């Protein structure tokens, strides 16, 4: 029988000989098929497994070539037909027809699984495990690199470690611990941070009468953990160490947990790492951490997705626990860690929409905007598909309810979702099988340890009574303890007893308001810490309670406070030192929900209404004027916004270039959307519609159609409340454009026609011209081409009347395109050349590129293939210069069509191949049609055609 061997170098092996498969890429293709032996594997999956998400040009041809040669090897190797492997093409992809026993990793897993049978006697169990481990011939998938090979290798190494630990435990129970010591020592040398390995070795050494060596093993592991990870050994390892120190008998080992991932080279594919920074001074929670650790047994690639829901009162440390555990287990999820704060209990009521969170996750994996579908359901399906074949940790923090969470749950085995919420998400347990983990306040011992970790053991041991008093006053809430510790750390010479007395006095004053609720008792701590702030820092703290969140940059905080940026940075540092504010990323600051609510409460209690309104006005001015300046850097905006001058003491930011403008919008986007809603709720209606308009270009570039619609829905309500027809026209035109982009053409037409009437009544030719262009696009999408041409011609006239030459050039190009669609190719060329002449005067590179595309299209249909090719090459070069890969790919596809029509086969294939490479990099749906076109002109099933191998 012929075998595929993957647990070492990739080989085809018969009982008496081994067959060399070929170069690394071919071995990788064989491995990619063998891990799913008996099941179809698509060419796309093979490419992703061999090259990752960024395959080289010609990767697909190489795969077909390798498949053809592997097929030949399978036919030539082995004895009788029944003993051969067969590689077949099926409707679902390529199938390596092999029994599970013919692939060593599947045979290994089968024997390890049998060894876990409860009724199996230990001698048979040890024999099975020994035979399974004997299949290993070195590093699995040896000589192969790339993200999939590295991930698979890591997973299989963990399985080898688990099986070795199981085998060693059985040998030790059978009275032969000496047999286990050598293999365990060697494996621990390879994976020195795997605590389960160290525990198994210590047990074997102690059972063999070598207790001193067991203690030395513990000391070495503890030192490595502290040095490399900054952690102490876990509960199980500490317990074994304690029993050995006392000379007591060791109890039975706990069921083996999957080992931590061994060290591996850096991954080259997109690997999100979104977890917030590590938590300093984390202590306690051993039982909760152990329960979370146990979930990893169920997060294997063959198991359903695992969900854990951590619930507890505000300030109890749910986020801290989740983030700490996520960092501790980061290597177990080599394909990335996703994190989102769902703001389910934000004091403003502005919880994060699941669609917004989904877009953030898709962006983290660098999914091109063109591939992002509309609608939450479609986006969730894409997200789940993206996580297939990956091991990803998804932390969904501060969830309001199960409905907010469900679209964000991965569907892929091997992934784990960790949800935190103030509510017990029982429906998530019932419907999705979530493991519920309620989190209580810290015990007095844990709270004392937390203070010691942050203030130093000598200081806390010197005043145990004061520490106990502080712990009692903080009611075991980590948030309250952190605030107290931060205050004490900034005053190292003041006795803790003095701070405890101050805290007691403050608490006595507020007891009537607490009602015995631990979450409300934190208010006493906040009040005590707030009272110690400098007056300027206290004012800034209150004003930040007026900010819409979820976070704030230092420049916006300066405008909010009406202070110079340097002064505000010093005040932000004071608030951060006292733990009343967190610097989530450099230069950006965020509140805990309780702190935000407390700051807002203080602002309304201590600051005059006019002062609060002036602060809000300054903040909205900051965002509006910065957004308008950033939008201008992205190209000529369609909306002509003339804002009122910014309030005194407002210092808008000034991005330096297009890249900086896009980065600013990306960082501030959640804030800006919240600001639109806050401006509406507080009566700043002009800011509402102008800020929504300032976001338009960013929403278009990012394909954020739903966000575009949401912003202008609020803008339309504000415009009506203002009674401002210009604002209503702007909102309706944007709503129409967004509806058209979402495929709702009839709805788009209603809004656009109303906007056109409003602009006409206002005598605003520029606004009407933009609306005519939009109506032209709707007509084109409804295949009303003559009507589209009428709209484009009217837009040209109106832009001329408005004196807007840049947009008049774009409208002329639209006229040319509409004429070409109607078959009027000569007229299209005339208008295209007129557009080019205007573009040359305005320097609108994107407009020039689109115009060359129109000219190429017209020349192609007139049979002037040389002229068409010249135009297309010019357009492709300009789109490449702009970094617009979608349109570059689209133009290259048209160029290939032109070469094909001119019977230049080689040039056509070259252009199509370059286009296909770009479309595949973008993961764009147009790739499939282009792939079919290429295969059609090859004239064969690509897997039956052996092409030259690429280096």
PDB file of C-alpha atoms in Angstrom, residues 625-841:
ATOM      1  CA  UNK A 625     -13.195  72.032  10.397  1.00  0.00           C
ATOM      2  CA  UNK A 626     -10.634  69.215  10.581  1.00  0.00           C
ATOM      3  CA  UNK A 627     -12.886  66.885   8.580  1.00  0.00           C
ATOM      4  CA  UNK A 628     -13.512  69.468   5.856  1.00  0.00           C
ATOM      5  CA  UNK A 629      -9.768  70.127   5.504  1.00  0.00           C
ATOM      6  CA  UNK A 630      -9.015  66.392   5.377  1.00  0.00           C
ATOM      7  CA  UNK A 631     -11.752  65.831   2.788  1.00  0.00           C
ATOM      8  CA  UNK A 632     -10.260  68.447   0.462  1.00  0.00           C
ATOM      9  CA  UNK A 633      -6.997  66.494   0.480  1.00  0.00           C
ATOM     10  CA  UNK A 634      -8.849  63.450  -0.857  1.00  0.00           C
ATOM     11  CA  UNK A 635      -9.978  65.259  -4.033  1.00  0.00           C
ATOM     12  CA  UNK A 636     -12.508  67.886  -5.108  1.00  0.00           C
ATOM     13  CA  UNK A 637     -15.536  67.318  -2.834  1.00  0.00           C
ATOM     14  CA  UNK A 638     -18.999  67.197  -4.344  1.00  0.00           C
ATOM     15  CA  UNK A 639     -20.589  69.097  -1.455  1.00  0.00           C
ATOM     16  CA  UNK A 640     -19.730  72.783  -1.163  1.00  0.00           C
ATOM     17  CA  UNK A 641     -19.707  73.417   2.587  1.00  0.00           C
ATOM     18  CA  UNK A 642     -19.152  76.913   3.970  1.00  0.00           C
ATOM     19  CA  UNK A 643     -19.027  76.500   7.751  1.00  0.00           C
ATOM     20  CA  UNK A 644     -19.160  79.301  10.253  1.00  0.00           C
ATOM     21  CA  UNK A 645     -15.726  80.286  11.571  1.00  0.00           C
ATOM     22  CA  UNK A 646     -14.503  78.057  14.377  1.00  0.00           C
ATOM     23  CA  UNK A 647     -15.011  79.264  17.927  1.00  0.00           C
ATOM     24  CA  UNK A 648     -12.097  80.983  19.650  1.00  0.00           C
ATOM     25  CA  UNK A 649      -9.638  78.558  21.281  1.00  0.00           C
ATOM     26  CA  UNK A 650     -10.402  75.855  18.701  1.00  0.00           C
ATOM     27  CA  UNK A 651      -7.303  74.513  16.929  1.00  0.00           C
ATOM     28  CA  UNK A 652      -8.372  72.189  14.083  1.00  0.00           C
ATOM     29  CA  UNK A 653      -5.884  69.533  13.019  1.00  0.00           C
ATOM     30  CA  UNK A 654      -4.203  69.859   9.620  1.00  0.00           C
ATOM     31  CA  UNK A 655      -3.311  66.525   7.976  1.00  0.00           C
ATOM     32  CA  UNK A 656      -0.282  66.927   5.718  1.00  0.00           C
ATOM     33  CA  UNK A 657      -1.378  64.871   2.701  1.00  0.00           C
ATOM     34  CA  UNK A 658      -3.894  62.375   1.350  1.00  0.00           C
ATOM     35  CA  UNK A 659      -2.492  59.465   3.358  1.00  0.00           C
ATOM     36  CA  UNK A 660      -2.560  61.476   6.570  1.00  0.00           C
ATOM     37  CA  UNK A 661      -6.132  62.573   5.843  1.00  0.00           C
ATOM     38  CA  UNK A 662      -7.282  58.974   5.347  1.00  0.00           C
ATOM     39  CA  UNK A 663      -5.490  57.945   8.539  1.00  0.00           C
ATOM     40  CA  UNK A 664      -7.236  60.729  10.475  1.00  0.00           C
ATOM     41  CA  UNK A 665     -10.654  59.714   9.160  1.00  0.00           C
ATOM     42  CA  UNK A 666      -9.962  56.053   9.973  1.00  0.00           C
ATOM     43  CA  UNK A 667      -8.930  56.865  13.554  1.00  0.00           C
ATOM     44  CA  UNK A 668     -11.788  59.280  14.196  1.00  0.00           C
ATOM     45  CA  UNK A 669     -14.572  57.588  12.235  1.00  0.00           C
ATOM     46  CA  UNK A 670     -16.456  56.098  15.234  1.00  0.00           C
ATOM     47  CA  UNK A 671     -16.120  59.436  17.051  1.00  0.00           C
ATOM     48  CA  UNK A 672     -17.382  61.399  14.060  1.00  0.00           C
ATOM     49  CA  UNK A 673     -20.458  59.201  13.674  1.00  0.00           C
ATOM     50  CA  UNK A 674     -21.211  59.626  17.379  1.00  0.00           C
ATOM     51  CA  UNK A 675     -20.619  63.378  17.044  1.00  0.00           C
ATOM     52  CA  UNK A 676     -23.258  63.575  14.295  1.00  0.00           C
ATOM     53  CA  UNK A 677     -25.819  62.040  16.656  1.00  0.00           C
ATOM     54  CA  UNK A 678     -24.698  64.139  19.631  1.00  0.00           C
ATOM     55  CA  UNK A 679     -24.903  67.325  17.567  1.00  0.00           C
ATOM     56  CA  UNK A 680     -28.493  66.432  16.661  1.00  0.00           C
ATOM     57  CA  UNK A 681     -29.435  65.629  20.276  1.00  0.00           C
ATOM     58  CA  UNK A 682     -27.935  68.902  21.558  1.00  0.00           C
ATOM     59  CA  UNK A 683     -29.434  71.110  18.863  1.00  0.00           C
ATOM     60  CA  UNK A 684     -26.341  71.866  16.740  1.00  0.00           C
ATOM     61  CA  UNK A 685     -28.248  71.109  13.553  1.00  0.00           C
ATOM     62  CA  UNK A 686     -25.906  72.945  11.155  1.00  0.00           C
ATOM     63  CA  UNK A 687     -23.001  70.879  12.459  1.00  0.00           C
ATOM     64  CA  UNK A 688     -25.055  67.715  11.862  1.00  0.00           C
ATOM     65  CA  UNK A 689     -25.527  68.035   8.128  1.00  0.00           C
ATOM     66  CA  UNK A 690     -22.147  69.653   7.454  1.00  0.00           C
ATOM     67  CA  UNK A 691     -20.266  66.985   9.407  1.00  0.00           C
ATOM     68  CA  UNK A 692     -22.195  64.231   7.609  1.00  0.00           C
ATOM     69  CA  UNK A 693     -21.275  65.856   4.269  1.00  0.00           C
ATOM     70  CA  UNK A 694     -17.617  66.104   5.311  1.00  0.00           C
ATOM     71  CA  UNK A 695     -17.595  62.320   5.815  1.00  0.00           C
ATOM     72  CA  UNK A 696     -18.903  61.584   2.320  1.00  0.00           C
ATOM     73  CA  UNK A 697     -15.632  61.064   0.456  1.00  0.00           C
ATOM     74  CA  UNK A 698     -14.286  58.786   3.199  1.00  0.00           C
ATOM     75  CA  UNK A 699     -17.492  56.755   3.145  1.00  0.00           C
ATOM     76  CA  UNK A 700     -17.271  56.415  -0.635  1.00  0.00           C
ATOM     77  CA  UNK A 701     -13.593  55.417  -0.616  1.00  0.00           C
ATOM     78  CA  UNK A 702     -14.205  52.903   2.160  1.00  0.00           C
ATOM     79  CA  UNK A 703     -17.398  51.461   0.596  1.00  0.00           C
ATOM     80  CA  UNK A 704     -19.154  52.325   3.869  1.00  0.00           C
ATOM     81  CA  UNK A 705     -22.611  52.544   2.329  1.00  0.00           C
ATOM     82  CA  UNK A 706     -24.566  51.792   5.513  1.00  0.00           C
ATOM     83  CA  UNK A 707     -22.633  54.397   7.517  1.00  0.00           C
ATOM     84  CA  UNK A 708     -23.125  56.888   4.667  1.00  0.00           C
ATOM     85  CA  UNK A 709     -26.873  56.285   4.847  1.00  0.00           C
ATOM     86  CA  UNK A 710     -27.009  56.502   8.654  1.00  0.00           C
ATOM     87  CA  UNK A 711     -25.150  59.822   8.821  1.00  0.00           C
ATOM     88  CA  UNK A 712     -27.328  61.502   6.215  1.00  0.00           C
ATOM     89  CA  UNK A 713     -30.554  60.133   7.674  1.00  0.00           C
ATOM     90  CA  UNK A 714     -29.745  62.186  10.778  1.00  0.00           C
ATOM     91  CA  UNK A 715     -28.627  65.066   8.544  1.00  0.00           C
ATOM     92  CA  UNK A 716     -31.975  65.108   6.759  1.00  0.00           C
ATOM     93  CA  UNK A 717     -33.828  65.304  10.089  1.00  0.00           C
ATOM     94  CA  UNK A 718     -31.592  68.184  11.188  1.00  0.00           C
ATOM     95  CA  UNK A 719     -32.104  70.001   7.879  1.00  0.00           C
ATOM     96  CA  UNK A 720     -35.875  69.753   8.231  1.00  0.00           C
ATOM     97  CA  UNK A 721     -35.689  71.022  11.796  1.00  0.00           C
ATOM     98  CA  UNK A 722     -33.599  73.952  10.565  1.00  0.00           C
ATOM     99  CA  UNK A 723     -35.921  74.616   7.652  1.00  0.00           C
ATOM    100  CA  UNK A 724     -32.796  74.899   5.455  1.00  0.00           C
ATOM    101  CA  UNK A 725     -33.472  73.771   1.845  1.00  0.00           C
ATOM    102  CA  UNK A 726     -29.747  73.760   0.961  1.00  0.00           C
ATOM    103  CA  UNK A 727     -29.026  71.394   3.847  1.00  0.00           C
ATOM    104  CA  UNK A 728     -31.994  69.206   2.852  1.00  0.00           C
ATOM    105  CA  UNK A 729     -30.808  69.066  -0.769  1.00  0.00           C
ATOM    106  CA  UNK A 730     -27.327  67.991   0.341  1.00  0.00           C
ATOM    107  CA  UNK A 731     -28.694  65.272   2.644  1.00  0.00           C
ATOM    108  CA  UNK A 732     -31.118  63.967   0.002  1.00  0.00           C
ATOM    109  CA  UNK A 733     -28.436  63.837  -2.709  1.00  0.00           C
ATOM    110  CA  UNK A 734     -26.163  61.830  -0.418  1.00  0.00           C
ATOM    111  CA  UNK A 735     -28.982  59.525   0.634  1.00  0.00           C
ATOM    112  CA  UNK A 736     -29.772  58.954  -3.049  1.00  0.00           C
ATOM    113  CA  UNK A 737     -26.135  58.164  -3.866  1.00  0.00           C
ATOM    114  CA  UNK A 738     -25.892  55.745  -0.938  1.00  0.00           C
ATOM    115  CA  UNK A 739     -29.148  54.003  -1.904  1.00  0.00           C
ATOM    116  CA  UNK A 740     -27.904  53.624  -5.474  1.00  0.00           C
ATOM    117  CA  UNK A 741     -24.644  52.115  -4.237  1.00  0.00           C
ATOM    118  CA  UNK A 742     -26.693  49.673  -2.163  1.00  0.00           C
ATOM    119  CA  UNK A 743     -28.636  48.648  -5.282  1.00  0.00           C
ATOM    120  CA  UNK A 744     -31.879  50.423  -4.350  1.00  0.00           C
ATOM    121  CA  UNK A 745     -32.279  52.435  -7.561  1.00  0.00           C
ATOM    122  CA  UNK A 746     -35.986  53.325  -7.252  1.00  0.00           C
ATOM    123  CA  UNK A 747     -35.432  54.691  -3.747  1.00  0.00           C
ATOM    124  CA  UNK A 748     -32.341  56.552  -4.945  1.00  0.00           C
ATOM    125  CA  UNK A 749     -34.241  58.186  -7.786  1.00  0.00           C
ATOM    126  CA  UNK A 750     -36.884  59.612  -5.409  1.00  0.00           C
ATOM    127  CA  UNK A 751     -34.309  61.332  -3.194  1.00  0.00           C
ATOM    128  CA  UNK A 752     -32.191  62.542  -6.118  1.00  0.00           C
ATOM    129  CA  UNK A 753     -35.120  64.061  -8.000  1.00  0.00           C
ATOM    130  CA  UNK A 754     -36.198  65.931  -4.838  1.00  0.00           C
ATOM    131  CA  UNK A 755     -32.624  67.149  -4.371  1.00  0.00           C
ATOM    132  CA  UNK A 756     -32.457  68.347  -8.001  1.00  0.00           C
ATOM    133  CA  UNK A 757     -35.653  70.369  -7.530  1.00  0.00           C
ATOM    134  CA  UNK A 758     -34.330  71.924  -4.337  1.00  0.00           C
ATOM    135  CA  UNK A 759     -31.025  72.912  -5.951  1.00  0.00           C
ATOM    136  CA  UNK A 760     -32.887  74.346  -8.961  1.00  0.00           C
ATOM    137  CA  UNK A 761     -35.136  76.405  -6.695  1.00  0.00           C
ATOM    138  CA  UNK A 762     -32.079  77.621  -4.777  1.00  0.00           C
ATOM    139  CA  UNK A 763     -30.316  78.696  -7.974  1.00  0.00           C
ATOM    140  CA  UNK A 764     -27.360  76.401  -7.160  1.00  0.00           C
ATOM    141  CA  UNK A 765     -26.108  75.044 -10.521  1.00  0.00           C
ATOM    142  CA  UNK A 766     -23.203  73.150  -8.957  1.00  0.00           C
ATOM    143  CA  UNK A 767     -25.417  71.242  -6.557  1.00  0.00           C
ATOM    144  CA  UNK A 768     -27.901  70.422  -9.325  1.00  0.00           C
ATOM    145  CA  UNK A 769     -25.037  69.317 -11.591  1.00  0.00           C
ATOM    146  CA  UNK A 770     -23.763  66.802  -9.024  1.00  0.00           C
ATOM    147  CA  UNK A 771     -27.300  65.522  -8.605  1.00  0.00           C
ATOM    148  CA  UNK A 772     -27.644  65.127 -12.401  1.00  0.00           C
ATOM    149  CA  UNK A 773     -24.461  63.027 -12.453  1.00  0.00           C
ATOM    150  CA  UNK A 774     -25.953  60.849  -9.730  1.00  0.00           C
ATOM    151  CA  UNK A 775     -29.235  60.493 -11.643  1.00  0.00           C
ATOM    152  CA  UNK A 776     -27.198  59.526 -14.688  1.00  0.00           C
ATOM    153  CA  UNK A 777     -25.579  56.704 -12.726  1.00  0.00           C
ATOM    154  CA  UNK A 778     -29.000  55.510 -11.556  1.00  0.00           C
ATOM    155  CA  UNK A 779     -30.288  55.560 -15.146  1.00  0.00           C
ATOM    156  CA  UNK A 780     -27.273  53.573 -16.326  1.00  0.00           C
ATOM    157  CA  UNK A 781     -27.838  50.967 -13.613  1.00  0.00           C
ATOM    158  CA  UNK A 782     -31.468  50.753 -14.740  1.00  0.00           C
ATOM    159  CA  UNK A 783     -30.250  50.399 -18.361  1.00  0.00           C
ATOM    160  CA  UNK A 784     -31.910  53.691 -19.367  1.00  0.00           C
ATOM    161  CA  UNK A 785     -28.906  54.807 -21.408  1.00  0.00           C
ATOM    162  CA  UNK A 786     -30.523  57.632 -23.402  1.00  0.00           C
ATOM    163  CA  UNK A 787     -31.833  59.101 -20.152  1.00  0.00           C
ATOM    164  CA  UNK A 788     -28.370  58.764 -18.589  1.00  0.00           C
ATOM    165  CA  UNK A 789     -26.908  60.733 -21.525  1.00  0.00           C
ATOM    166  CA  UNK A 790     -29.438  63.523 -21.004  1.00  0.00           C
ATOM    167  CA  UNK A 791     -28.488  63.837 -17.338  1.00  0.00           C
ATOM    168  CA  UNK A 792     -24.762  63.896 -18.146  1.00  0.00           C
ATOM    169  CA  UNK A 793     -25.206  66.595 -20.809  1.00  0.00           C
ATOM    170  CA  UNK A 794     -27.218  68.729 -18.412  1.00  0.00           C
ATOM    171  CA  UNK A 795     -24.473  68.275 -15.789  1.00  0.00           C
ATOM    172  CA  UNK A 796     -21.872  69.619 -18.252  1.00  0.00           C
ATOM    173  CA  UNK A 797     -23.947  72.776 -18.793  1.00  0.00           C
ATOM    174  CA  UNK A 798     -24.549  73.288 -15.081  1.00  0.00           C
ATOM    175  CA  UNK A 799     -20.891  72.795 -14.079  1.00  0.00           C
ATOM    176  CA  UNK A 800     -19.986  75.337 -16.763  1.00  0.00           C
ATOM    177  CA  UNK A 801     -22.471  77.809 -15.285  1.00  0.00           C
ATOM    178  CA  UNK A 802     -20.990  77.178 -11.833  1.00  0.00           C
ATOM    179  CA  UNK A 803     -17.432  77.697 -13.126  1.00  0.00           C
ATOM    180  CA  UNK A 804     -16.333  74.281 -11.827  1.00  0.00           C
ATOM    181  CA  UNK A 805     -13.927  73.090 -14.538  1.00  0.00           C
ATOM    182  CA  UNK A 806     -12.663  70.010 -12.697  1.00  0.00           C
ATOM    183  CA  UNK A 807     -16.135  68.526 -12.336  1.00  0.00           C
ATOM    184  CA  UNK A 808     -17.151  69.736 -15.802  1.00  0.00           C
ATOM    185  CA  UNK A 809     -14.354  67.551 -17.172  1.00  0.00           C
ATOM    186  CA  UNK A 810     -15.765  64.568 -15.260  1.00  0.00           C
ATOM    187  CA  UNK A 811     -19.229  65.286 -16.654  1.00  0.00           C
ATOM    188  CA  UNK A 812     -17.832  65.485 -20.212  1.00  0.00           C
ATOM    189  CA  UNK A 813     -16.280  62.070 -19.698  1.00  0.00           C
ATOM    190  CA  UNK A 814     -19.657  60.767 -18.492  1.00  0.00           C
ATOM    191  CA  UNK A 815     -21.213  62.091 -21.706  1.00  0.00           C
ATOM    192  CA  UNK A 816     -18.567  60.249 -23.694  1.00  0.00           C
ATOM    193  CA  UNK A 817     -19.173  57.014 -21.807  1.00  0.00           C
ATOM    194  CA  UNK A 818     -22.955  57.254 -22.205  1.00  0.00           C
ATOM    195  CA  UNK A 819     -22.529  57.808 -25.965  1.00  0.00           C
ATOM    196  CA  UNK A 820     -20.235  54.807 -26.221  1.00  0.00           C
ATOM    197  CA  UNK A 821     -22.843  52.702 -24.398  1.00  0.00           C
ATOM    198  CA  UNK A 822     -25.337  53.822 -27.041  1.00  0.00           C
ATOM    199  CA  UNK A 823     -22.912  52.853 -29.838  1.00  0.00           C
ATOM    200  CA  UNK A 824     -21.976  56.472 -30.744  1.00  0.00           C
ATOM    201  CA  UNK A 825     -18.233  55.818 -30.571  1.00  0.00           C
ATOM    202  CA  UNK A 826     -16.984  58.778 -32.641  1.00  0.00           C
ATOM    203  CA  UNK A 827     -19.013  61.191 -30.515  1.00  0.00           C
ATOM    204  CA  UNK A 828     -17.621  59.488 -27.414  1.00  0.00           C
ATOM    205  CA  UNK A 829     -14.058  60.180 -28.615  1.00  0.00           C
ATOM    206  CA  UNK A 830     -14.851  63.839 -29.265  1.00  0.00           C
ATOM    207  CA  UNK A 831     -16.184  64.340 -25.740  1.00  0.00           C
ATOM    208  CA  UNK A 832     -13.359  62.303 -24.237  1.00  0.00           C
ATOM    209  CA  UNK A 833     -10.774  64.568 -25.856  1.00  0.00           C
ATOM    210  CA  UNK A 834     -12.640  67.642 -24.621  1.00  0.00           C
ATOM    211  CA  UNK A 835     -12.578  66.165 -21.135  1.00  0.00           C
ATOM    212  CA  UNK A 836      -8.813  65.527 -21.379  1.00  0.00           C
ATOM    213  CA  UNK A 837      -8.201  69.153 -22.359  1.00  0.00           C
ATOM    214  CA  UNK A 838     -10.069  70.363 -19.278  1.00  0.00           C
ATOM    215  CA  UNK A 839      -8.440  67.792 -17.007  1.00  0.00           C
ATOM    216  CA  UNK A 840      -5.007  69.019 -18.110  1.00  0.00           C
ATOM    217  CA  UNK A 841      -5.919  72.460 -16.747  1.00  0.00           C
TER     218      UNK A 841
END
